[in-house]
XYZ file of C-alpha atoms in Angstrom:
415
model
C -17.479 24.481 -9.992
C -20.285 23.552 -11.843
C -20.944 19.510 -13.300
C -20.731 20.359 -16.608
C -17.239 21.814 -16.464
C -15.967 19.415 -14.119
C -16.931 16.627 -16.820
C -14.915 18.806 -19.551
C -11.960 18.787 -17.498
C -11.745 15.291 -16.315
C -12.206 14.736 -20.585
C -9.577 17.232 -21.229
C -7.051 15.738 -18.747
C -7.702 12.246 -20.034
C -6.813 13.538 -23.562
C -3.106 14.284 -23.253
C -1.599 12.287 -20.433
C -0.268 9.536 -22.480
C 0.981 11.797 -25.213
C 4.770 11.521 -25.491
C 7.170 14.585 -24.982
C 7.449 16.119 -28.024
C 7.901 19.922 -27.373
C 5.383 20.571 -30.148
C 4.712 24.178 -30.918
C 0.909 25.269 -31.005
C 1.440 28.423 -32.746
C 0.326 27.437 -36.016
C -2.628 25.607 -38.039
C -2.616 21.920 -39.232
C -5.476 22.068 -41.259
C -8.662 23.647 -42.785
C -12.367 22.050 -41.877
C -15.050 23.555 -43.707
C -12.984 26.574 -44.178
C -12.372 26.234 -40.393
C -8.551 26.745 -39.427
C -7.856 23.897 -37.048
C -4.570 24.773 -34.451
C -2.099 22.200 -33.961
C -3.154 21.836 -30.573
C -6.073 20.781 -30.894
C -5.358 18.311 -33.388
C -3.161 16.701 -31.176
C -5.521 16.789 -28.286
C -8.090 14.894 -30.486
C -5.432 12.255 -31.933
C -4.435 11.485 -28.284
C -8.257 10.380 -27.772
C -8.229 9.062 -31.021
C -5.264 7.135 -29.924
C -6.739 5.784 -26.221
C -9.773 4.961 -28.372
C -8.184 2.531 -30.486
C -6.143 0.996 -27.306
C -9.424 0.304 -25.673
C -10.732 -1.563 -28.865
C -7.581 -3.549 -29.006
C -7.602 -4.650 -25.188
C -11.474 -5.614 -26.042
C -10.431 -7.241 -29.195
C -7.712 -9.255 -27.367
C -9.673 -9.906 -24.520
C -12.555 -12.090 -26.473
C -9.265 -13.474 -28.303
C -7.734 -14.534 -24.768
C -11.187 -15.582 -23.342
C -11.941 -18.167 -26.637
C -8.512 -19.328 -26.596
C -7.919 -20.317 -23.129
C -10.947 -23.181 -23.526
C -8.634 -24.482 -26.456
C -5.437 -26.072 -25.926
C -4.260 -24.865 -29.344
C -3.633 -21.277 -28.087
C -0.195 -20.870 -27.407
C 0.044 -17.929 -30.285
C -1.994 -15.810 -28.134
C -0.131 -12.848 -26.096
C 0.097 -13.454 -22.467
C -1.407 -9.541 -21.943
C -2.818 -6.768 -23.553
C -0.055 -4.712 -22.783
C 2.102 -6.974 -25.224
C 0.775 -5.934 -27.926
C 2.808 -4.140 -30.066
C 0.084 -1.021 -31.310
C 1.485 0.010 -34.628
C 1.357 -3.905 -36.034
C -2.065 -4.182 -34.976
C -5.249 -3.811 -37.108
C -8.905 -2.075 -36.456
C -11.943 -2.204 -38.207
C -9.766 -3.244 -41.402
C -7.525 -0.395 -41.095
C -3.928 -0.356 -39.753
C -3.885 1.027 -36.246
C -2.265 4.244 -37.467
C -4.755 5.096 -40.192
C -7.377 4.148 -37.763
C -6.000 6.946 -35.691
C -6.113 9.437 -38.086
C -9.469 8.540 -39.342
C -10.860 9.014 -35.794
C -8.622 12.006 -35.117
C -10.405 13.673 -38.161
C -14.100 12.324 -37.403
C -13.453 14.232 -33.960
C -11.970 17.562 -35.642
C -14.895 17.185 -37.978
C -17.076 17.084 -34.966
C -15.026 19.905 -33.345
C -16.059 21.865 -36.029
C -19.838 21.064 -36.651
C -20.418 21.828 -32.838
C -19.662 25.422 -33.560
C -21.572 25.563 -36.649
C -24.529 24.031 -35.297
C -24.358 26.115 -32.449
C -24.308 29.672 -34.440
C -27.706 27.931 -36.544
C -29.214 27.830 -32.970
C -28.321 30.713 -31.223
C -26.187 28.926 -28.513
C -23.759 31.137 -26.906
C -21.921 31.093 -23.774
C -23.063 33.061 -21.157
C -20.974 35.038 -18.837
C -20.945 32.514 -15.834
C -19.735 29.701 -18.742
C -16.874 31.859 -19.644
C -15.835 32.756 -16.117
C -16.223 29.244 -15.147
C -13.690 28.191 -18.075
C -11.310 31.202 -17.435
C -11.177 30.434 -13.836
C -10.417 26.668 -14.387
C -7.768 27.746 -17.042
C -6.288 30.167 -14.762
C -5.644 27.414 -12.237
C -4.329 25.035 -14.693
C -1.486 27.121 -15.616
C -0.929 29.144 -12.538
C -1.177 26.863 -10.055
C 1.737 24.722 -9.047
C 0.768 20.773 -8.470
C 2.946 18.363 -6.550
C 1.871 15.681 -8.439
C 3.074 16.890 -11.788
C 6.566 18.202 -10.328
C 6.780 14.554 -8.765
C 6.390 12.809 -12.076
C 6.522 14.647 -14.866
C 8.984 17.597 -13.709
C 6.542 20.132 -14.619
C 5.550 22.939 -12.203
C 2.001 23.235 -13.441
C -0.802 21.567 -15.829
C 0.305 24.398 -18.345
C 3.347 23.730 -18.233
C 2.798 19.918 -18.707
C 0.313 20.806 -21.935
C 2.430 23.297 -23.571
C 5.321 20.774 -23.738
C 3.035 18.385 -25.370
C 1.504 21.351 -27.708
C -1.492 22.440 -26.385
C -1.589 25.886 -25.540
C -3.723 27.916 -22.823
C -5.469 29.494 -25.913
C -5.964 25.880 -27.253
C -7.015 24.602 -23.919
C -9.474 27.367 -23.552
C -10.982 26.838 -26.862
C -11.461 22.919 -26.332
C -13.418 23.723 -23.386
C -15.684 26.500 -24.781
C -16.498 23.873 -27.684
C -17.256 21.345 -25.152
C -19.414 23.750 -23.406
C -21.070 24.588 -26.378
C -22.038 20.440 -27.256
C -23.346 20.270 -23.822
C -25.459 22.772 -24.253
C -26.539 21.759 -27.801
C -27.031 18.093 -26.061
C -29.380 19.282 -23.738
C -31.579 21.692 -25.888
C -31.947 18.612 -28.150
C -32.867 15.907 -25.367
C -33.374 17.955 -22.278
C -36.971 19.269 -20.829
C -39.159 21.101 -23.755
C -35.851 19.946 -26.405
C -36.947 18.665 -29.622
C -36.135 14.931 -28.589
C -36.889 14.966 -25.009
C -36.692 11.995 -22.925
C -39.412 11.472 -21.371
C -39.141 11.625 -16.970
C -40.614 8.356 -16.503
C -38.095 6.872 -19.163
C -35.170 8.458 -17.536
C -36.531 7.663 -13.824
C -36.857 4.158 -15.156
C -33.126 4.106 -16.493
C -31.474 5.063 -13.088
C -33.423 2.216 -11.119
C -32.777 -0.339 -13.422
C -28.869 1.083 -13.753
C -28.295 2.859 -10.207
C -28.736 2.159 -6.460
C -28.053 4.157 -3.819
C -26.683 3.985 -0.112
C -25.623 6.061 2.751
C -22.554 4.506 4.281
C -20.107 5.021 7.811
C -16.833 3.913 7.845
C -15.325 2.954 10.679
C -11.497 2.108 10.709
C -9.796 -0.720 12.913
C -7.891 1.837 14.368
C -6.531 2.665 17.833
C -7.591 5.079 20.296
C -4.484 7.104 18.667
C -5.755 6.683 15.264
C -3.420 3.733 14.180
C -4.511 0.432 12.600
C -4.720 -2.118 15.183
C -5.201 -5.843 15.378
C -6.604 -5.965 18.931
C -9.369 -8.168 18.877
C -10.887 -6.509 21.732
C -10.438 -3.071 20.504
C -11.803 -4.456 17.008
C -14.791 -6.343 19.037
C -15.262 -2.656 20.572
C -15.571 -0.591 17.379
C -18.367 -3.518 15.762
C -19.976 -3.025 18.910
C -19.786 0.810 18.557
C -21.231 0.520 14.848
C -24.140 -1.798 15.916
C -24.955 1.023 18.256
C -25.134 3.526 15.493
C -26.937 1.231 13.097
C -29.788 0.829 15.839
C -29.690 4.533 16.514
C -30.692 5.179 12.624
C -33.342 2.392 13.143
C -34.587 4.072 15.995
C -35.254 7.088 13.744
C -32.243 9.051 14.350
C -31.210 11.427 11.234
C -28.352 9.892 9.289
C -26.818 12.955 9.377
C -26.898 13.497 13.004
C -25.613 9.900 13.263
C -22.587 10.513 10.943
C -21.809 13.590 13.038
C -21.796 11.764 16.178
C -19.738 8.867 15.155
C -17.083 11.466 13.686
C -17.382 13.722 16.574
C -16.650 10.529 19.034
C -13.513 9.280 17.175
C -12.481 12.700 16.837
C -12.390 13.581 20.672
C -11.015 9.692 21.321
C -8.097 10.741 19.560
C -7.828 14.087 21.015
C -8.107 12.548 24.606
C -5.417 9.862 23.375
C -2.803 12.595 21.880
C -3.430 15.024 24.993
C -2.673 12.322 27.409
C 0.442 11.827 25.543
C 1.462 15.226 25.347
C 0.909 15.658 28.931
C 2.728 13.034 30.395
C 5.709 13.813 28.563
C 5.591 17.636 28.903
C 2.929 18.336 32.574
C 1.643 21.808 31.772
C 2.229 23.746 35.028
C -1.323 24.787 36.614
C -3.178 21.962 35.403
C -4.055 18.628 36.089
C -4.203 15.796 33.704
C -7.744 15.772 33.756
C -7.632 19.409 33.215
C -5.471 19.561 30.133
C -6.845 16.294 28.766
C -10.911 18.207 28.740
C -9.632 21.230 27.717
C -8.241 19.617 24.302
C -11.244 17.334 23.957
C -13.479 20.202 24.438
C -11.531 22.013 21.416
C -12.656 18.968 18.775
C -15.065 20.370 16.150
C -16.515 18.477 13.648
C -18.722 20.115 10.777
C -22.350 18.286 9.789
C -22.537 17.291 6.585
C -26.061 18.225 4.115
C -28.540 15.636 3.872
C -27.548 15.056 -0.070
C -23.687 15.202 0.820
C -24.218 11.713 2.325
C -25.294 9.753 -0.619
C -22.939 7.077 -2.417
C -24.280 6.275 -5.615
C -23.183 2.712 -7.292
C -23.988 0.808 -10.651
C -26.183 -2.346 -10.364
C -23.775 -4.093 -12.977
C -20.032 -3.595 -13.918
C -19.092 -1.558 -10.619
C -15.731 -1.566 -9.343
C -15.243 0.041 -6.348
C -12.220 0.136 -3.457
C -15.024 -1.312 -0.701
C -15.462 -4.849 0.093
C -16.896 -7.004 -2.546
C -19.483 -8.618 -0.259
C -20.606 -5.377 0.576
C -20.714 -4.160 -2.742
C -22.967 -6.979 -3.722
C -25.174 -6.486 -0.874
C -25.503 -2.771 -2.103
C -26.082 -3.625 -5.533
C -28.453 -6.429 -5.188
C -30.611 -6.008 -1.976
C -33.917 -3.774 -1.993
C -34.247 -3.494 1.985
C -34.255 0.151 2.061
C -34.358 2.215 4.924
C -32.825 -0.153 7.173
C -29.287 0.145 8.812
C -27.107 -2.775 9.525
C -23.620 -3.120 10.474
C -20.772 -4.807 8.164
C -17.852 -5.795 9.697
C -15.020 -6.656 7.027
C -11.878 -7.538 7.323
C -10.695 -7.239 3.943
C -11.330 -3.278 4.480
C -9.827 -3.238 7.886
C -13.284 -1.407 8.989
C -16.589 -2.088 9.769
C -19.255 -0.084 8.194
C -22.525 1.120 8.762
C -24.967 1.206 5.523
C -28.418 1.979 4.867
C -29.747 1.462 1.601
C -31.961 4.055 0.317
C -34.606 4.100 -2.905
C -32.799 5.715 -5.791
C -35.800 6.988 -7.415
C -36.766 9.253 -4.358
C -33.353 11.011 -4.283
C -34.771 13.965 -6.246
C -31.570 15.798 -5.259
C -29.015 13.625 -7.160
C -31.444 12.991 -10.059
C -31.658 16.863 -10.434
C -27.603 17.007 -10.047
C -26.773 14.239 -12.491
C -29.583 14.596 -15.085
C -27.267 15.491 -17.652
C -24.976 12.752 -17.264
C -27.876 10.265 -17.187
C -28.944 11.855 -20.661
C -25.667 11.514 -22.075
C -25.581 7.459 -20.766
C -28.936 7.313 -22.364
C -28.736 9.503 -25.632
C -24.998 10.118 -25.912
C -23.961 8.018 -28.548
C -27.232 8.759 -30.803
C -25.975 12.487 -30.281
C -22.399 11.826 -31.379
C -24.024 10.106 -34.632
C -26.148 13.010 -35.473
C -22.956 15.241 -35.201
C -21.352 13.224 -37.293
C -23.723 12.757 -40.121
C -24.077 16.950 -39.720
C -20.421 17.483 -40.255
C -19.424 14.486 -42.323
C -19.325 16.040 -45.642
C -16.914 19.072 -44.515
C -13.969 19.760 -46.693
C -10.485 18.734 -45.347
C -7.500 20.671 -46.773
C -4.576 19.263 -44.199
C -0.624 20.050 -44.133
C 0.286 16.650 -45.092
C 3.700 16.645 -43.801
C 2.434 17.799 -39.944
C -0.317 14.898 -40.320
C 1.947 12.028 -41.919
C 4.767 13.411 -40.329
C 5.680 15.585 -38.050
C 2.795 14.788 -35.876
C 2.172 11.209 -37.282
C 0.902 8.665 -34.188
C 4.072 6.655 -34.979
C 6.122 9.715 -33.744
C 4.186 10.851 -30.931
C 2.927 7.566 -29.614
C 6.537 5.867 -29.476
C 6.425 2.579 -27.583
C 9.610 1.613 -25.691
């Protein structure tokens, strides 16, 4: 799947998860914007987006107020957590939270129309590859059973889940298409040879100031059967192995080869332990234990990764990660490149082998993430441009649907 579509998918998924079960029908139109009919489901999607943004803003306000009040002994009126806020009693930017959500939804709808109008003006369309990719993703969402949604929401597919929330298959496809057009418009403006093209040097400067790169091997503190262990002698053995792998890297072996050797070593170790246990329980006629174990160990195969698939990238500031915080601090602050170190972690119950890499030399990552980096640099500016382009569009709304049936209070009821 293209990275563009992955990004769109994550946005679409985020935009409907908290929507109440409303059984809304996506078979009509809630308004006209600049003469374009807006489907109910499109409005519901963008209203959810607006609601989530509103919650983020309220959390920021709360956290700032809480931090300020924590230094004052007279702050007993401050809520104990952001989750205790009653959304519909709050104000955002001098508007009630409900009115802010409606206003933000309309801004996003105007932008939705503006993207289509602007793309038509500039002759930007979706090619067959774009269309096929979108169709494949939509088909998977509607036709492929999803265990998590069965478990948590009682729906067999994502499509069923969205349908119950008033977002039809046709609407979801339209959302993908418009987001794809928006991506193309953005790159036409800020990409190479664009009318506001960002210089390669500026992009590289941003990357090196914002990101760091590392190659990491994680060796869990497990016994030979793959079960977690606290046995100190085994942990010492694993730490010694990690140091050996680090030495191999520092002696000039390629990371992909050492990573392969490491994975193969432990898979063979596990296969040996499992085969030994199996044979001792049920000996195989005609084979000795050694023969049976060797046969099982020889069957073990490991796929060697491509070099570009071995890199992990982290933000220098504000990074949240599941890895040991001390290791993260090392990765995000050190500038000792191309030197492998072993890093035992009692917190993560493993030992890491880590090599810091100069991200300015990682041209593959830069190419793969060019649009994402440009979006970080220029995304707000582009959204302001789209807002200005679409700000004067006329709006003819169905007041009953907007203010009553699909009102924020109705769809985002708080328990």
